[in-house]
Tab-separated table of C-alpha atoms in Angstrom:
chain	number	residue	atom	x	y	z
Y	1	UNK	CA	10.560	-54.279	-34.020
Y	2	UNK	CA	8.409	-55.787	-31.335
Y	3	UNK	CA	10.067	-58.155	-28.885
Y	4	UNK	CA	7.119	-60.537	-29.247
Y	5	UNK	CA	7.218	-60.608	-33.053
Y	6	UNK	CA	10.393	-59.611	-34.876
Y	7	UNK	CA	8.424	-59.337	-38.164
Y	8	UNK	CA	6.081	-56.702	-36.702
Y	9	UNK	CA	7.056	-53.121	-37.622
Y	10	UNK	CA	7.949	-50.736	-34.815
Y	11	UNK	CA	5.747	-47.833	-33.722
Y	12	UNK	CA	7.855	-45.253	-35.588
Y	13	UNK	CA	7.473	-47.196	-38.836
Y	14	UNK	CA	3.728	-47.561	-38.314
Y	15	UNK	CA	3.355	-43.852	-37.490
Y	16	UNK	CA	5.313	-42.958	-40.644
Y	17	UNK	CA	3.106	-45.290	-42.709
Y	18	UNK	CA	0.010	-43.735	-41.096
Y	19	UNK	CA	1.219	-40.227	-41.977
Y	20	UNK	CA	1.996	-41.278	-45.554
Y	21	UNK	CA	-1.346	-43.020	-46.009
Y	22	UNK	CA	-3.152	-40.007	-44.532
Y	23	UNK	CA	-1.517	-37.703	-47.070
Y	24	UNK	CA	-2.321	-40.144	-49.896
Y	25	UNK	CA	-5.944	-40.380	-48.786
Y	26	UNK	CA	-6.242	-36.612	-48.426
Y	27	UNK	CA	-4.921	-36.073	-51.943
Y	28	UNK	CA	-7.149	-38.804	-53.398
Y	29	UNK	CA	-10.230	-37.363	-51.659
Y	30	UNK	CA	-9.505	-33.832	-52.835
Y	31	UNK	CA	-8.892	-34.961	-56.416
Y	32	UNK	CA	-12.046	-37.123	-56.431
Y	33	UNK	CA	-14.212	-34.293	-55.136
Y	34	UNK	CA	-12.579	-31.767	-57.484
Y	35	UNK	CA	-13.374	-33.984	-60.469
Y	36	UNK	CA	-16.861	-34.760	-59.186
Y	37	UNK	CA	-17.580	-31.069	-58.650
Y	38	UNK	CA	-16.301	-30.180	-62.120
Y	39	UNK	CA	-18.461	-32.936	-63.651
Y	40	UNK	CA	-21.652	-31.355	-62.256
Y	41	UNK	CA	-20.592	-27.734	-62.741
Y	42	UNK	CA	-19.542	-26.865	-59.204
Y	43	UNK	CA	-16.375	-25.508	-57.683
Y	44	UNK	CA	-14.681	-27.676	-55.030
Y	45	UNK	CA	-15.800	-25.455	-52.143
Y	46	UNK	CA	-19.366	-25.412	-53.488
Y	47	UNK	CA	-19.416	-29.206	-53.521
Y	48	UNK	CA	-18.166	-29.421	-49.928
Y	49	UNK	CA	-20.672	-26.797	-48.726
Y	50	UNK	CA	-23.366	-28.845	-50.447
Y	51	UNK	CA	-22.190	-31.886	-48.475
Y	52	UNK	CA	-22.611	-29.856	-45.261
Y	53	UNK	CA	-26.134	-28.864	-46.354
Y	54	UNK	CA	-27.015	-32.546	-46.702
Y	55	UNK	CA	-25.290	-33.577	-43.469
Y	56	UNK	CA	-26.918	-30.824	-41.372
Y	57	UNK	CA	-30.462	-30.976	-42.686
Y	58	UNK	CA	-32.489	-27.777	-42.346
Y	59	UNK	CA	-29.501	-25.817	-41.031
Y	60	UNK	CA	-29.553	-22.037	-41.171
Y	61	UNK	CA	-26.890	-20.030	-42.994
Y	62	UNK	CA	-25.293	-19.141	-39.635
Y	63	UNK	CA	-25.194	-22.793	-38.574
Y	64	UNK	CA	-23.692	-23.854	-41.898
Y	65	UNK	CA	-21.088	-21.084	-41.686
Y	66	UNK	CA	-20.060	-22.383	-38.276
Y	67	UNK	CA	-19.828	-25.977	-39.523
Y	68	UNK	CA	-17.847	-24.865	-42.585
Y	69	UNK	CA	-15.533	-22.579	-40.635
Y	70	UNK	CA	-16.446	-19.802	-43.070
Y	71	UNK	CA	-17.666	-16.271	-42.581
Y	72	UNK	CA	-21.433	-16.002	-42.937
Y	73	UNK	CA	-21.263	-13.643	-45.951
Y	74	UNK	CA	-18.820	-15.932	-47.810
Y	75	UNK	CA	-21.000	-18.949	-47.131
Y	76	UNK	CA	-24.094	-17.041	-48.206
Y	77	UNK	CA	-22.413	-16.205	-51.534
Y	78	UNK	CA	-21.613	-19.902	-52.030
Y	79	UNK	CA	-25.211	-20.853	-51.205
Y	80	UNK	CA	-26.471	-18.262	-53.709
Y	81	UNK	CA	-24.396	-19.936	-56.442
Y	82	UNK	CA	-25.633	-23.399	-55.375
Y	83	UNK	CA	-29.208	-22.146	-55.490
Y	84	UNK	CA	-28.721	-20.649	-58.970
Y	85	UNK	CA	-27.364	-24.019	-60.148
Y	86	UNK	CA	-30.342	-25.906	-58.694
Y	87	UNK	CA	-28.572	-27.743	-55.867
Y	88	UNK	CA	-30.115	-26.038	-52.816
Y	89	UNK	CA	-33.142	-24.030	-51.878
Y	90	UNK	CA	-34.079	-21.904	-48.914
Y	91	UNK	CA	-37.289	-22.684	-47.045
Y	92	UNK	CA	-38.918	-21.659	-43.782
Y	93	UNK	CA	-37.298	-23.578	-40.933
Y	94	UNK	CA	-39.525	-26.525	-39.907
Y	95	UNK	CA	-39.464	-25.708	-36.175
Y	96	UNK	CA	-39.084	-21.904	-36.258
Y	97	UNK	CA	-40.838	-20.085	-39.090
Y	98	UNK	CA	-38.814	-16.919	-38.399
Y	99	UNK	CA	-35.655	-18.714	-39.556
Y	100	UNK	CA	-34.703	-19.858	-43.027
Y	101	UNK	CA	-33.189	-23.292	-43.518
Y	102	UNK	CA	-31.124	-24.472	-46.450
Y	103	UNK	CA	-31.917	-27.857	-47.980
Y	104	UNK	CA	-30.582	-29.839	-50.898
Y	105	UNK	CA	-32.828	-30.326	-53.893
Y	106	UNK	CA	-33.846	-33.765	-55.106
Y	107	UNK	CA	-32.518	-33.078	-58.587
Y	108	UNK	CA	-29.163	-31.911	-57.232
Y	109	UNK	CA	-28.876	-34.987	-55.035
Y	110	UNK	CA	-29.606	-37.245	-58.000
Y	111	UNK	CA	-27.052	-35.471	-60.220
Y	112	UNK	CA	-24.268	-35.995	-57.700
Y	113	UNK	CA	-25.427	-39.327	-56.278
Y	114	UNK	CA	-25.165	-40.977	-59.673
Y	115	UNK	CA	-21.404	-40.316	-59.651
Y	116	UNK	CA	-20.764	-42.046	-56.312
Y	117	UNK	CA	-21.824	-45.571	-57.351
Y	118	UNK	CA	-18.364	-46.961	-58.119
Y	119	UNK	CA	-16.779	-45.430	-55.022
Y	120	UNK	CA	-19.512	-46.705	-52.702
Y	121	UNK	CA	-19.346	-50.181	-54.203
Y	122	UNK	CA	-15.569	-50.450	-53.904
Y	123	UNK	CA	-15.549	-49.067	-50.354
Y	124	UNK	CA	-18.192	-51.647	-49.446
Y	125	UNK	CA	-15.874	-54.388	-50.706
Y	126	UNK	CA	-12.970	-52.901	-48.739
Y	127	UNK	CA	-15.065	-52.651	-45.561
Y	128	UNK	CA	-15.965	-56.338	-45.861
Y	129	UNK	CA	-12.274	-57.176	-45.324
Y	130	UNK	CA	-12.313	-55.750	-41.779
Y	131	UNK	CA	-14.014	-56.874	-38.602
Y	132	UNK	CA	-16.661	-54.716	-36.978
Y	133	UNK	CA	-14.205	-53.943	-34.171
Y	134	UNK	CA	-11.493	-52.866	-36.635
Y	135	UNK	CA	-13.964	-50.656	-38.487
Y	136	UNK	CA	-15.000	-49.065	-35.171
Y	137	UNK	CA	-11.360	-48.148	-34.456
Y	138	UNK	CA	-10.911	-46.755	-37.975
Y	139	UNK	CA	-14.132	-44.725	-37.677
Y	140	UNK	CA	-13.075	-43.360	-34.286
Y	141	UNK	CA	-9.650	-42.384	-35.619
Y	142	UNK	CA	-11.116	-40.688	-38.704
Y	143	UNK	CA	-13.679	-38.755	-36.642
Y	144	UNK	CA	-11.076	-37.554	-34.159
Y	145	UNK	CA	-8.576	-36.683	-36.908
Y	146	UNK	CA	-11.325	-34.712	-38.703
Y	147	UNK	CA	-12.065	-32.772	-35.492
Y	148	UNK	CA	-8.380	-31.869	-35.177
Y	149	UNK	CA	-8.179	-30.835	-38.824
Y	150	UNK	CA	-11.371	-28.754	-38.546
Y	151	UNK	CA	-9.990	-26.950	-35.494
Y	152	UNK	CA	-6.706	-26.261	-37.302
Y	153	UNK	CA	-8.621	-25.054	-40.366
Y	154	UNK	CA	-10.572	-22.656	-38.172
Y	155	UNK	CA	-7.331	-21.446	-36.580
Y	156	UNK	CA	-5.880	-20.736	-40.036
Y	157	UNK	CA	-9.025	-18.844	-40.988
Y	158	UNK	CA	-8.974	-16.879	-37.716
Y	159	UNK	CA	-5.338	-15.911	-38.339
Y	160	UNK	CA	-6.223	-14.347	-41.699
Y	161	UNK	CA	-8.856	-12.004	-40.286
Y	162	UNK	CA	-7.957	-8.377	-39.588
Y	163	UNK	CA	-6.719	-7.847	-36.058
Y	164	UNK	CA	-5.410	-11.391	-35.757
Y	165	UNK	CA	-1.831	-12.644	-35.784
């Protein structure tokens, strides 16, 4: 309890609540994306690789593999499946014709985008309950937590490779 406000929870209680809410959010996100992927005929990892394709427009396979923390050949296999299903295509890179970039297709974007309407709407309503300053803190925390999780994911992947711990 804070000395200034006896009703205010202590740091340990807030950190425990933060850990619990983080686990709840992680589970909810994974289940949402698993169901979304299934609805459009994708596996969960295919759907997340597709999200990376859209986030890193015109990225090469090597760049996407780095962003995904995957080996290039594994990512290439995933991209092959996404291409067969009509979600991505490979094109000459816009600034270096020797490279090939991966882009999302319009039809694939429309198929998935149609399923996000309810989520986007409800998150918009939730965001309206917070000040711009509060949202900036939340965004900073999420970004930094994602960086930590990505680094730990990469460490787990590195530890499974031959010659590693």
